[in-house]
Coordinates of C-alpha atoms in Angstrom, one line a residue:
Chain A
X158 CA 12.3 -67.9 -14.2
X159 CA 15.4 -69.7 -13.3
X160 CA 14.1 -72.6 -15.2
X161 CA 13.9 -70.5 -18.4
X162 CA 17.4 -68.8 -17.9
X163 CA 19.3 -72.2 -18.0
X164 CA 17.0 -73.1 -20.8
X165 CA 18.1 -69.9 -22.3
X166 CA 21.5 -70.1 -21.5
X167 CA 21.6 -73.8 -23.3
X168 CA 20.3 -72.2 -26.7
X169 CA 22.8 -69.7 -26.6
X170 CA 25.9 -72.1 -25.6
X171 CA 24.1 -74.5 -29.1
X172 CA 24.3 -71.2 -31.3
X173 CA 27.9 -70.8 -30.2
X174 CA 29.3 -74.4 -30.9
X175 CA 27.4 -74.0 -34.6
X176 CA 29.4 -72.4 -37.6
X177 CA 26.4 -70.7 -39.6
X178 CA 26.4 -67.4 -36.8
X179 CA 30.2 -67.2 -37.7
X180 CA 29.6 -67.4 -41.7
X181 CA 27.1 -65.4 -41.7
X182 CA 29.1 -62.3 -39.3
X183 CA 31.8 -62.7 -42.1
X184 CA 29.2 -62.7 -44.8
X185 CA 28.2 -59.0 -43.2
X186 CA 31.2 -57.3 -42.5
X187 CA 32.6 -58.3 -45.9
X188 CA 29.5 -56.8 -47.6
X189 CA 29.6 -53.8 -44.9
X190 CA 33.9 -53.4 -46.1
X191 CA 32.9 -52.8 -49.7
X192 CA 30.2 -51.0 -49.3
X193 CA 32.1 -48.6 -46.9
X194 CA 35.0 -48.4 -50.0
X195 CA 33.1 -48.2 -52.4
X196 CA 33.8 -44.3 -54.5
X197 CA 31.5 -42.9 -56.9
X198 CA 32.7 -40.4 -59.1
X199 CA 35.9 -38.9 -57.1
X200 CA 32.7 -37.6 -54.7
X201 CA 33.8 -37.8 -50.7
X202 CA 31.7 -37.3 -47.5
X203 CA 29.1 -39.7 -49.0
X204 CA 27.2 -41.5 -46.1
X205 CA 23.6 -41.7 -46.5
X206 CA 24.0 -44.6 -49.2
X207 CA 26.2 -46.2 -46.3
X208 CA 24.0 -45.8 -43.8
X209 CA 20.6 -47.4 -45.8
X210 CA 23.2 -50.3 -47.3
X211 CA 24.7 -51.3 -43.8
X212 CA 21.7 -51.0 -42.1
X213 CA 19.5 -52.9 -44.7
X214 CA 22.4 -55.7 -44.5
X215 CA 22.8 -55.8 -40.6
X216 CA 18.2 -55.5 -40.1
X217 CA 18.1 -58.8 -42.8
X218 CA 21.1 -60.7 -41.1
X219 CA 19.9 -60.5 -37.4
X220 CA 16.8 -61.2 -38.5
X221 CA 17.6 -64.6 -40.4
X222 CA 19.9 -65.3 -37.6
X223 CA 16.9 -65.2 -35.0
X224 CA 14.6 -67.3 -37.7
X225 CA 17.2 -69.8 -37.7
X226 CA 18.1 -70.0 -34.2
X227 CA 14.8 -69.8 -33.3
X228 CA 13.3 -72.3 -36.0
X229 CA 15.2 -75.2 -35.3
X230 CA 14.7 -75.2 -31.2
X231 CA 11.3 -77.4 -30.7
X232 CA 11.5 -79.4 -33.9
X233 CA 15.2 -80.7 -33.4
X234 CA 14.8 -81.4 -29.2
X235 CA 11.4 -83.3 -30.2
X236 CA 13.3 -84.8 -33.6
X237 CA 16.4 -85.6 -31.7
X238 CA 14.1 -86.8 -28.4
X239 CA 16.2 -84.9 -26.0
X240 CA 13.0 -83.3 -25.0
X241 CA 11.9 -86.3 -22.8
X242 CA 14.7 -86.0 -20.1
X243 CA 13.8 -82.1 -19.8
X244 CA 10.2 -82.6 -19.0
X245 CA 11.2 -85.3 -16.8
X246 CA 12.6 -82.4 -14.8
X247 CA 10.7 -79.9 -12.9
X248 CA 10.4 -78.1 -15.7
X249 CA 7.2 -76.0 -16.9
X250 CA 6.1 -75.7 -20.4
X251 CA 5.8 -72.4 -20.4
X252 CA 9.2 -71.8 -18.7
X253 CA 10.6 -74.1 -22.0
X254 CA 8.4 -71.7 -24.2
X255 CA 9.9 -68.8 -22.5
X256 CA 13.5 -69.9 -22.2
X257 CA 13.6 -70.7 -25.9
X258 CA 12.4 -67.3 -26.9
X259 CA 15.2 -65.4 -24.2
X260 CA 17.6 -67.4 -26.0
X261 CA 17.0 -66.7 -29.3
X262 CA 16.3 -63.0 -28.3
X263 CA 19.5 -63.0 -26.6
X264 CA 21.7 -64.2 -29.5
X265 CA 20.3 -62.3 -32.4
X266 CA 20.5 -59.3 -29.9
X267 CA 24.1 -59.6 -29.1
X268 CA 25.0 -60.1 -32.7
X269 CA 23.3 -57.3 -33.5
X270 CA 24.8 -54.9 -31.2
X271 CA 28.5 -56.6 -32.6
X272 CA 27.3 -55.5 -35.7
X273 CA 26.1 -51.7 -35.0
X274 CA 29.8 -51.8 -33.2
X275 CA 31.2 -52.4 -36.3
X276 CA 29.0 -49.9 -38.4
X277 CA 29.5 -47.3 -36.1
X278 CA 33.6 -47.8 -36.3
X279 CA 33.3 -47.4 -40.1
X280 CA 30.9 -44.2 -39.7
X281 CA 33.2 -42.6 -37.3
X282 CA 35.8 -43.5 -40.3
X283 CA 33.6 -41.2 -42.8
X284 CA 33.3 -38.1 -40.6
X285 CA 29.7 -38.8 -39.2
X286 CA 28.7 -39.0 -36.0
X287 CA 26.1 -41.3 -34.1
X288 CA 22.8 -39.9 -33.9
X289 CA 19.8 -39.6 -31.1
X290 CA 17.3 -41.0 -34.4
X291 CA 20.5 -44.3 -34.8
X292 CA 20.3 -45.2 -30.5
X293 CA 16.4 -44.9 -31.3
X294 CA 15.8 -46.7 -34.9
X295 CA 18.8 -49.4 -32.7
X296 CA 16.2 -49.4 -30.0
X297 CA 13.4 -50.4 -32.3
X298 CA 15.6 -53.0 -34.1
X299 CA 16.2 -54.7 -31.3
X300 CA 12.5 -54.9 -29.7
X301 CA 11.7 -56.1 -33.5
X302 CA 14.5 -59.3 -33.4
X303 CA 12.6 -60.0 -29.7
X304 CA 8.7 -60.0 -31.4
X305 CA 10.3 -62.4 -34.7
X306 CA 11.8 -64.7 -31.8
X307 CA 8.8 -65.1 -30.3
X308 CA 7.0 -65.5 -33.8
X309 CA 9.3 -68.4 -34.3
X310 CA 9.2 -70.6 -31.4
X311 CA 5.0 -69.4 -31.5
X312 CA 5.5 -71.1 -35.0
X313 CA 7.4 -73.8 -34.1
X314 CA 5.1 -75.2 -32.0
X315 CA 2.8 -75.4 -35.3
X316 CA 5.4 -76.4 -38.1
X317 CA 8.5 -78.3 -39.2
X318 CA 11.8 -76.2 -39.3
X319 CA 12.2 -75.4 -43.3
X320 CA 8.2 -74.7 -43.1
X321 CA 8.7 -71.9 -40.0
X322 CA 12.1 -69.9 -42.0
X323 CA 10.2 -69.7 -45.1
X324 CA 7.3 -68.3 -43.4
X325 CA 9.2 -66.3 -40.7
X326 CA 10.9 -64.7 -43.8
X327 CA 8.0 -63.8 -45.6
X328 CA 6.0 -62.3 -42.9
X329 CA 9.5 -60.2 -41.7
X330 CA 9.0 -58.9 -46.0
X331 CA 5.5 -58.7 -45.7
X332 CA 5.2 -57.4 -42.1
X333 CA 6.5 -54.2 -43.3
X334 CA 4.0 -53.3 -46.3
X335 CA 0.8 -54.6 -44.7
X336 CA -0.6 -51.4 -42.8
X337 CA 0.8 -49.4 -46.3
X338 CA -0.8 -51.9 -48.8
X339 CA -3.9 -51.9 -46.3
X340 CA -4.6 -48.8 -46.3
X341 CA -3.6 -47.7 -50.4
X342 CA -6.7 -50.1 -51.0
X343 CA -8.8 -49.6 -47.6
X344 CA -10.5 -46.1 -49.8
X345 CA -11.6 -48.4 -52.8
X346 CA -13.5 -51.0 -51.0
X347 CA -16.8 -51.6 -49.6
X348 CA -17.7 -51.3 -46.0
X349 CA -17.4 -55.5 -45.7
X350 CA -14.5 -55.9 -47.4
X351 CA -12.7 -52.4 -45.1
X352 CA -13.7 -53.7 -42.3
X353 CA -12.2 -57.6 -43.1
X354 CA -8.8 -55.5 -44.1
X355 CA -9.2 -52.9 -41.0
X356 CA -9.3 -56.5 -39.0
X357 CA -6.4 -57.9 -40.3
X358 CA -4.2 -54.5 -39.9
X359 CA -5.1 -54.5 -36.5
X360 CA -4.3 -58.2 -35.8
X361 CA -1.3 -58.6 -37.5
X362 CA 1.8 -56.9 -35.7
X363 CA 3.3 -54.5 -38.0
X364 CA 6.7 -54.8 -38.6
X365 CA 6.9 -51.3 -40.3
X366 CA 6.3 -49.3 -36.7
X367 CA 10.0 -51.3 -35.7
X368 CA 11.6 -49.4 -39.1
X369 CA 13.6 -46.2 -38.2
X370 CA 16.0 -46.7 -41.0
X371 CA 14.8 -43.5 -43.6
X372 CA 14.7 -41.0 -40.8
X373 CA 18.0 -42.7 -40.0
X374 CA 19.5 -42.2 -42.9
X375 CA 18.3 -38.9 -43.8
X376 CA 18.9 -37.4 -40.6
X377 CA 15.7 -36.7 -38.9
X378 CA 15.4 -35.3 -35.7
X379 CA 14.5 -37.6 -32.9
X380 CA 10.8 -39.3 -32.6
X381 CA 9.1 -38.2 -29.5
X382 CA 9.1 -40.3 -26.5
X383 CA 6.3 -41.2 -26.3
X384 CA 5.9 -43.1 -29.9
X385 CA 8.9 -45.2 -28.2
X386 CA 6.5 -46.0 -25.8
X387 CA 3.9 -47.0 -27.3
X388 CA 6.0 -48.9 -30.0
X389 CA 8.0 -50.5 -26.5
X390 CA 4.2 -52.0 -25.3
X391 CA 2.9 -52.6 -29.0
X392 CA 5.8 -55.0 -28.7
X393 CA 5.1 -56.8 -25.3
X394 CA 1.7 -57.1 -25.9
X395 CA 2.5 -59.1 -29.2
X396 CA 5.6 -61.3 -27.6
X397 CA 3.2 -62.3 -25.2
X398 CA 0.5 -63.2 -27.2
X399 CA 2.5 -65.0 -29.4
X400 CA 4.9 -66.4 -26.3
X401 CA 1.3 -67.9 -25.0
X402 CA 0.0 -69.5 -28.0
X403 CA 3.2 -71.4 -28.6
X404 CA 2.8 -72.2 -24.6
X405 CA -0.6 -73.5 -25.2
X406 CA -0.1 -75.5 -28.3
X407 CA 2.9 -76.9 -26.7
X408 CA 1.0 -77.4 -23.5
X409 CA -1.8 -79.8 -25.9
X410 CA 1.4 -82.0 -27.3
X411 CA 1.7 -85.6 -25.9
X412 CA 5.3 -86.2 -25.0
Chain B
X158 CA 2.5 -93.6 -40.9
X159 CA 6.5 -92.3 -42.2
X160 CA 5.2 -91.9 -45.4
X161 CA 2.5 -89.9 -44.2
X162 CA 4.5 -87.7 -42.7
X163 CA 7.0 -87.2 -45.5
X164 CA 4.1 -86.5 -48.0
X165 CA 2.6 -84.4 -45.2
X166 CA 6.3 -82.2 -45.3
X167 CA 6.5 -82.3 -49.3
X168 CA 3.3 -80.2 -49.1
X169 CA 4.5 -77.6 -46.6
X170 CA 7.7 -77.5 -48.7
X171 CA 6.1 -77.2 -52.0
X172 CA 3.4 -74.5 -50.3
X173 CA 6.7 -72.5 -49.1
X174 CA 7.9 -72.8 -52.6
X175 CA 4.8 -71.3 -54.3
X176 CA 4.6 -68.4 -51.1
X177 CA 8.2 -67.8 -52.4
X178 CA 7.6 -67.1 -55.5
X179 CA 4.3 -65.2 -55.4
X180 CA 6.1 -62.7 -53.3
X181 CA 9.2 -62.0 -55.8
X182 CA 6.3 -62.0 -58.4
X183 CA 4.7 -59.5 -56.4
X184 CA 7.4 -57.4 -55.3
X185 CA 8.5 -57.3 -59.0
X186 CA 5.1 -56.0 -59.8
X187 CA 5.8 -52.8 -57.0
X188 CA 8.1 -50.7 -58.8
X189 CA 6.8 -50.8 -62.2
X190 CA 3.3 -49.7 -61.1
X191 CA 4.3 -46.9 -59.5
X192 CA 7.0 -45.6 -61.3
X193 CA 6.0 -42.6 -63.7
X194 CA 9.4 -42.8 -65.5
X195 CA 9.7 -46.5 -66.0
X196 CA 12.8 -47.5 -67.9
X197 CA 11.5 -50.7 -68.8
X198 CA 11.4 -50.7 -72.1
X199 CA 11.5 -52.9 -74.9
X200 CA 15.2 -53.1 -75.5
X201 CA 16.6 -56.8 -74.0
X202 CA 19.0 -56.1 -71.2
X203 CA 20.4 -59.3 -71.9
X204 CA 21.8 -60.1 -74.7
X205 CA 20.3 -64.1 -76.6
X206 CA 17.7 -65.6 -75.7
X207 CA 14.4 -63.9 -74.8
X208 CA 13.1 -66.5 -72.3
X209 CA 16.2 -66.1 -70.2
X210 CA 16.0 -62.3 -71.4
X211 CA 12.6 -62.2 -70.0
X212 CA 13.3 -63.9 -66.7
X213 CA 16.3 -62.2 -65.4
X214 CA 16.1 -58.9 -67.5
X215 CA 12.8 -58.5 -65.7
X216 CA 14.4 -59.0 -62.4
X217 CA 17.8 -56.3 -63.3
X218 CA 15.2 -53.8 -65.1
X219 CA 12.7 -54.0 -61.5
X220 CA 15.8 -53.6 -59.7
X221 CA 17.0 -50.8 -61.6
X222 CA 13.3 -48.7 -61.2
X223 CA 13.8 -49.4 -57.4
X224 CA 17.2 -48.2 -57.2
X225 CA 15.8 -45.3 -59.9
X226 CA 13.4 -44.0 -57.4
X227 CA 15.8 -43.8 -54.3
X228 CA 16.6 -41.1 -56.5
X229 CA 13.4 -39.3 -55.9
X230 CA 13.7 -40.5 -52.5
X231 CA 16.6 -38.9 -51.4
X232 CA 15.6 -35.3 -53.2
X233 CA 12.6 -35.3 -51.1
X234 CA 15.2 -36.3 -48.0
X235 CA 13.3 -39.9 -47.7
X236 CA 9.7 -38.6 -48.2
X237 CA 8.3 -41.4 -50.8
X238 CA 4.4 -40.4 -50.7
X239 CA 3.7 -37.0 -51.9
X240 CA 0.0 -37.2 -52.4
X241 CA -2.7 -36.1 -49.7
X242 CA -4.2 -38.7 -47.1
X243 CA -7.8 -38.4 -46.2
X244 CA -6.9 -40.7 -42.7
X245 CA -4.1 -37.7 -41.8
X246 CA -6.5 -35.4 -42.3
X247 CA -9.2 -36.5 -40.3
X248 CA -6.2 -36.9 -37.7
X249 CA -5.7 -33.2 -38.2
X250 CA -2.1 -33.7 -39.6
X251 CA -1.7 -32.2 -43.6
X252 CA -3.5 -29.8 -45.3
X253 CA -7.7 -30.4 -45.3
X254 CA -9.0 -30.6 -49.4
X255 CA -12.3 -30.4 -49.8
X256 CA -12.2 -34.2 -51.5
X257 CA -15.2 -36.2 -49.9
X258 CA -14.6 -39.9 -49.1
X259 CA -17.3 -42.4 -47.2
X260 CA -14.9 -44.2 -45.2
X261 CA -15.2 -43.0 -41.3
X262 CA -12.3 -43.4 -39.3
X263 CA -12.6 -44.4 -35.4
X264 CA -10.2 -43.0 -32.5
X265 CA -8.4 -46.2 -32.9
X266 CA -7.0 -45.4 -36.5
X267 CA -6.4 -42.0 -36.0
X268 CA -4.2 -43.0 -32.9
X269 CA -2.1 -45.2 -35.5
X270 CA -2.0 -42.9 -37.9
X271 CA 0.0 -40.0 -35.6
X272 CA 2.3 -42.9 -34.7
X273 CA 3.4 -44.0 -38.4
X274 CA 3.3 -40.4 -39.2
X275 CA 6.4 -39.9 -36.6
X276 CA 7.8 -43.0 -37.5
X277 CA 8.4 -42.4 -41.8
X278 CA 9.9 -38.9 -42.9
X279 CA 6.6 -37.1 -43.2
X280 CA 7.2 -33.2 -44.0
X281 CA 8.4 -32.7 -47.6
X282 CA 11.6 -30.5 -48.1
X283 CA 14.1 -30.9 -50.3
X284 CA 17.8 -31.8 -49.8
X285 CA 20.2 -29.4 -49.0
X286 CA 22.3 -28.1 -52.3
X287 CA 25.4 -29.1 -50.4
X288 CA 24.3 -32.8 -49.3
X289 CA 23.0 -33.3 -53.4
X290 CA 26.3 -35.4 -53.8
X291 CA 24.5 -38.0 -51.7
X292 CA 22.0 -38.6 -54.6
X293 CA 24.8 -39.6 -57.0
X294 CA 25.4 -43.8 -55.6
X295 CA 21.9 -44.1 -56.5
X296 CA 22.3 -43.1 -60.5
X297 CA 25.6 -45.5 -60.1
X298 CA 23.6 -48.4 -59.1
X299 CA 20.5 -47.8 -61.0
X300 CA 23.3 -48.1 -64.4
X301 CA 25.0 -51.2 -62.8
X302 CA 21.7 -53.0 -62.8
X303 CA 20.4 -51.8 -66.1
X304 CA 23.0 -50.4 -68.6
X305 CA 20.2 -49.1 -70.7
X306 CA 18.9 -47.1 -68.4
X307 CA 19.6 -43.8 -70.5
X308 CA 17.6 -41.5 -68.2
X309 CA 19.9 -42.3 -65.5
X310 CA 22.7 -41.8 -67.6
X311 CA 21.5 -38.2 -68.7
X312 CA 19.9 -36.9 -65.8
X313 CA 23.5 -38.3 -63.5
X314 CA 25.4 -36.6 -66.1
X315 CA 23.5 -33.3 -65.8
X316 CA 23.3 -33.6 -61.9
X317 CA 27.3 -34.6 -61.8
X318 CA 27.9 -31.4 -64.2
X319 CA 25.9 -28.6 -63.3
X320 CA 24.8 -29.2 -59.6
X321 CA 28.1 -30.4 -58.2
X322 CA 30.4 -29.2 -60.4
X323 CA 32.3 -32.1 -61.7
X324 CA 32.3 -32.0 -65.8
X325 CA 35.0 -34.7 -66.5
X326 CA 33.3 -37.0 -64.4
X327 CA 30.0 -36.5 -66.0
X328 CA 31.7 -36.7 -69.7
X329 CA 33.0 -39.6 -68.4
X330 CA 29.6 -41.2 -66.5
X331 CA 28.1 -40.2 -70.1
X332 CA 30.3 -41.7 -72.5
X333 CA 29.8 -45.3 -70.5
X334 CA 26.0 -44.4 -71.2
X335 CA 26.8 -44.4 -74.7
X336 CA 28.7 -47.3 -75.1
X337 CA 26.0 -49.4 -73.6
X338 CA 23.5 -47.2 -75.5
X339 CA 24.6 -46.3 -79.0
X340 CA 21.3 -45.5 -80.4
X341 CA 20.2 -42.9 -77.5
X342 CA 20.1 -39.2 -78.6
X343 CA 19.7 -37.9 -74.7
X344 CA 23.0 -38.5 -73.4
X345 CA 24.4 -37.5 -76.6
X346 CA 22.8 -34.7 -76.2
X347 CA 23.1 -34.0 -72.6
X348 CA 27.2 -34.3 -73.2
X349 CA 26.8 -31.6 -76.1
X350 CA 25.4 -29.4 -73.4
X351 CA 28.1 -29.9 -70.6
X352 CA 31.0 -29.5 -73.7
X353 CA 29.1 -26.6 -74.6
X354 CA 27.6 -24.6 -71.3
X355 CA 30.8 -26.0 -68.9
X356 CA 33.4 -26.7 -71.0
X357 CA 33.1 -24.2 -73.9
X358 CA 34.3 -26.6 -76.1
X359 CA 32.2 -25.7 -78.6
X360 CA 33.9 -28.3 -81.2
X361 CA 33.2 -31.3 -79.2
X362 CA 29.8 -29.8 -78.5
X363 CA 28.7 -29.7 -82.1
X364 CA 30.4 -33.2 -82.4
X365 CA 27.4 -34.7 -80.1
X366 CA 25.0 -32.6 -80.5
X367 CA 25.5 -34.1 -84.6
X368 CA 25.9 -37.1 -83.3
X369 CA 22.2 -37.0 -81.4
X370 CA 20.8 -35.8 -84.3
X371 CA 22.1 -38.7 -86.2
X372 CA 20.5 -41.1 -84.0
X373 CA 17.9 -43.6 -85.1
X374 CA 15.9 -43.4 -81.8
X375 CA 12.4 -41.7 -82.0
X376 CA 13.1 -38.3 -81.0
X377 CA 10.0 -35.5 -80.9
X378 CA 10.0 -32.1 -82.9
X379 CA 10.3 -30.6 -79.4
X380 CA 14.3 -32.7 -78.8
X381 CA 15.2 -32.0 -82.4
X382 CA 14.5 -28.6 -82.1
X383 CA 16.4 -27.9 -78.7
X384 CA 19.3 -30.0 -80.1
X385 CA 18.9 -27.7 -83.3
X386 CA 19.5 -24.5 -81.4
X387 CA 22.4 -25.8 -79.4
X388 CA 24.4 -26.8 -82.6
X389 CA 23.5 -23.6 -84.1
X390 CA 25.1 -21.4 -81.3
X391 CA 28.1 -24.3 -81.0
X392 CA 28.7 -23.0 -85.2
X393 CA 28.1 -19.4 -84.3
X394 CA 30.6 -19.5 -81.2
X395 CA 33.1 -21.1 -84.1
X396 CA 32.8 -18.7 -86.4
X397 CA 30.7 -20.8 -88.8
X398 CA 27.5 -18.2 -89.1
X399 CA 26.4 -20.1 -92.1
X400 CA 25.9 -23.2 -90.9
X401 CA 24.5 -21.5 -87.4
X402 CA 21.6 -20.2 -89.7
X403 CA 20.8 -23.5 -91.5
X404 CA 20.4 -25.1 -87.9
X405 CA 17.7 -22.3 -87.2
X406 CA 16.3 -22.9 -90.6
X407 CA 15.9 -26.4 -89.6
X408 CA 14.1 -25.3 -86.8
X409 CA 11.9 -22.8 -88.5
X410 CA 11.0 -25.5 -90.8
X411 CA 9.6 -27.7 -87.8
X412 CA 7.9 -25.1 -85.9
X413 CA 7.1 -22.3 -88.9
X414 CA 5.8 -19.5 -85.8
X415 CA 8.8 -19.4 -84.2
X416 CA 9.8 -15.7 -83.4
X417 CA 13.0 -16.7 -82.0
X418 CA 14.4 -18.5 -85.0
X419 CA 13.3 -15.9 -87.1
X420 CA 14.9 -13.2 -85.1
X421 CA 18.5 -15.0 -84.8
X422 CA 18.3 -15.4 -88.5
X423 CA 17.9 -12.0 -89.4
X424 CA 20.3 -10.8 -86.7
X425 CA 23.1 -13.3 -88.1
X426 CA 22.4 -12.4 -91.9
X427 CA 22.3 -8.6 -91.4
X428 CA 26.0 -9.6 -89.5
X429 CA 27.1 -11.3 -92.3
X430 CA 26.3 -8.0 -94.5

C-alpha cells in the first residue's frame, strides 16, 4: 500500500508541475463569475439557474480533469520508458495499477472540492444556503470522479491516450442515459432482444445513480441513507472490477 | 513495424471521430423527438447560406428546445417524465392502471427501480407562485439561442407580466421578440394584452393588436377572433363604439353562432340610441 501511495503521490506532484489543471480552474471560475452576474429582467433572488449552470460546469471540468490525468499515466511511462526502472523496483503491478487510480482520484477530488469552495462562496453571496441534498449530490460527485479514474487507467491499459479521452468522454455522456434509454425501449422488444438490453444495464455502471444535481437544484429533501449506501458499494464493486482488469491486462504486458 | 503502428492509431483516431459525431447526431435528435411544442420551424435562424444554415441552425434551434423545456422542467420543480411506468408499479411506487404489459420484472429490477426513483425528483408538484421568477433565465436563454423562437417570446412575456408582475419588462422582452420576428402575430398580440389588461393603455393596445392582425403569418379563425374581441373592447374603452362593433362584426362573420358577439352588438347599438 506504501508502494501505491508514493506512486500516487508522484501522479499528483506531475499534475501540479503541468499548466492544463491551472487553465482549466480559470476556465471555471470565469464561466462560474458570469454566470453568478448574470441579471434577467431586473428579477433578484434567482438561484436555481445558478445552481444547475455551476454545477453542470464544475461535474464536466472534474470529470475531463480525471480523463486527462488519468489517460495519459500508462501510455506516457511506457512511451517515455520510465516504466522500466519502476518495475525494476519491488514494485507490484497491481500496487502501480492502484497507485495510478489514488492519484488521479486524488487530484480531480481536490479540485473538485476547490471548486464547490468557490460555488458555495458565490451562493452564500445570493442569499442561499448549503443544503443536506448539496453535501449528498457532493458525496456522489466525488465517488463518481473515483469510478471514471478507475475507468481510465482500466482503459489505459487497453488504448493509446487520445483513443481513452474520447471514449472516457463519451461513456461519462452516455453513462448517464443508458438505464433511461434502456428501459424507454425495454416495453417494445422481444424477450431476446430485453433480455440482451436488461444485460447490458446491469453490466454497465450507471453514471446516472452518481447525479444529484435536479433534486439539488430544486431543493429536494434529502435521499434516504440507505440509497447512499448502496450507491457508496455500487461504486466499490465497479472500481474494483475495473481497478482488476487494468491489473490483469497490465499484469499480461511484456516489459 | 512504426508504420503499423501509426496506421493502427489513425484507425482508433478516425473510430473516435465517427463515435463523436454519432453522439452529437444523436443527442441532436433527443430534443426534437420529444418536444410537443417544437420551435423548429422552417424559418433559417441564420441568415445566407442554407448548408451552413442547416448545420449550425440545427445545432442553435436543438439547443433552444432543450433550454425550451427546462421550462417545463422547472414548473414541475425538475420532474421531466410525467407519464406512468409499468416497472414502478410493479415496484408498488405510482398509481396501478389497469394497462397490461408482458414484460416480467425480477426482484433485481425492482430493487433498482426504488433506488433511481429516490435519486431523480419523482412526485409531481408544481412550483411555488413565489419561486416562478426562477423559470424566467430559461425563456432568456432559449431567445439567445434561437431569436425566432416566438413562443418563448410570448409565453416569457405573459409569464413576466401577469405572474410576476413586471409589465415594462415584458413590453420590453416583447418588443426584442418582434424585432427578430416581424412577421409573428403572437407577441404582437400578447403585448396588446399586457397594454390592455395591465397597462390600460388602451391606445397602444389597439396599436398591436392591429398590428397582429396585419401580419402575414398563418393565423387560425380561433387567433383572429380572440385578437378581434380584444381590439373591439380597446375601441369601446376609447370611446370609439363604432369601430368596437365592426370588430365584433368581423367576428360574427367568422364564427356566424356566436351569441356573444351578437349580444355586445346589440348592447353597444341600443347605447348608441
Amino acid at each position: 500500500m506504501r508502494a501505491a501511495w508514493i506512486i500516487a503521490k508522484n501522479v499528483i506532484e506531475e499534475s501540479i508541475r503541468k499548466k492544463e489543471i491551472y487553465v482549466l480552474f480559470i476556465l471555471s471560475i470565469a464561466m462560474m463569475f458570469i454566470v453568478a452576474m448574470a441579471s434577467f429582467f431586473s428579477l433578484t433572488g434567482l438561484v436555481k439557474y445558478f445552481i444547475e449552470l455551476s454545477f453542470l460546469i464544475i461535474t464536466y471540468i472534474t470529470v475531463i480533469i480525471a480523463v486527462v490525468v488519468g489517460a495519459r499515466q500508462l501510455p506516457v511511462e511506457l512511451n517515455s520508458r520510465t516504466i522500466y526502472p519502476l518495475m525494476a523496483k519491488p514494485l507490484k503491478r497491481s500496487e502501480f495499477i492502484m497507485g495510478k487510480w489514488l492519484g488521479t482520484s486524488i487530484i480531480s477530488i481536490f479540485c473538485f472540492l476547490v471548486f464547490e469552495g468557490i460555488f458555495i462562496i458565490f451562493l452564500f453571496s445570493k442569499g442561499s444556503s448549503v443544503s443536506g441534498i448539496l453535501i449528498q449530490g457532493i458525496f456522489l460527485h466525488i465517488l463518481q470522479l473515483m469510478l471514471i479514474s478507475s475507468i481510465v487507467i482500466c482503459l489505459s491499459a487497453f488504448m493509446t491516450n487520445a483513443a481513452n479521452v474520447t471514449v472516457s468522454i463519451l461513456y461519462f455522456i452516455l453513462g448517464h442515459w443508458i438505464g433511461q434509454a434502456i428501459s424507454d425501449v425495454l416495453d417494445k422488444c422481444g424477450s431476446f432482444l430485453a433480455w440482451i438490453l436488461k444485460s447490458i444495464n446491469y453490466i454497465l455502471p450507471h453514471l446516472d445513480y452518481f447525479d444529484l444535481s435536479k433534486k439539488i437544484v430544486h431543493q429536494w429533501p434529502p435521499v434516504p441513507a440507505w440509497v447512499i449506501t448502496t450507491v457508496m458499494i455500487y461504486a466499490f464493486v465497479y472500481i474494483s472490477i475495473f481497478l482488476l482488469i487494468g491489473t490483469l491486462k497490465f499484469q499480461r504486458r511484456q516489459l | 513495424m512504426r508504420k503499423k503502428e501509426e496506421r493502427h492509431r489513425g484507425t482508433e483516431y478516425s473510430l473516435c471521430a465517427f463515435a463523436a459525431l454519432c453522439l452529437c447526431a444523436l443527442l441532436l435528435q433527443i430534443p426534437l423527438q420529444t418536444y410537443h411544442y417544437s420551435a423548429v420551424s422552417s424559418v433559417s435562424v441564420i441568415p445566407g447560406g442554407e448548408i451552413i444554415s442547416k448545420v449550425l441552425g440545427g445545432v442553435f434551434t436543438g439547443s433552444a428546445d432543450l433550454l425550451w423545456l427546462k421550462v417545463d422542467e422547472y414548473l414541475h420543480k425538475g420532474v421531466t417524465e410525467h407519464g406512468h411506468c409499468h416497472i414502478l408499479e410493479e415496484a408498488g411506487i405510482g398509481v396501478h392502471t389497469q394497462h397490461r404489459h408482458e414484460l416480467q420484472y425480477n426482484r433485481l429490477d425492482k430493487f433498482f427501480t426504488k433506488l433511481e426513483y429516490n435519486l431523480k425528483p419523482n412526485i409531481e408538484g408544481h412550483l411555488h407562485s413565489k419561486r416562478e421568477n426562477e423559470l424566467m433565465p430559461w425563456f432568456k436563454f432559449t431567445t439567445m439561442f434561437n431569436p425566432h423562437h416566438v413562443r418563448a417570446y410570448a409565453v416569457g412575456g405573459y409569464w413576466l407580466a401577469f405572474r410576476l408582475e413586471k409589465p415594462d419588462e415584458a413590453i420590453k422582452f416583447m418588443k426584442e421578440g418582434i424585432k427578430n420576428n416581424p412577421d409573428s402575430y403572437q407577441i404582437s398580440e400578447e403585448i396588446g394584452i399586457v397594454y390592455f389588461s395591465k397597462l390600460k393603455d388602451y391606445k397602444k393596445a389597439q396599436y398591436y393588436f392591429e398590428k397582429a392582425l396585419k401580419s402575414q403569418a398563418k393565423m387560425d379563425e380561433y387567433d383572429k377572433a380572440g385578437i378581434l374581441r380584444f381590439l373591439a373592447f380597446s375601441h369601446k374603452f376609447q370611446g370609439h363604439t363604432q369601430k368596437a362593433i365592426d370588430c365584433y362584426k368581423q367576428v360574427l362573420r367568422l364564427f356566424p353562432e356566436n351569441k356573444k358577439a351578437k349580444n355586445f352588438i346589440d348592447k353597444w347599438e341600443r347605447g348608441k340610441e
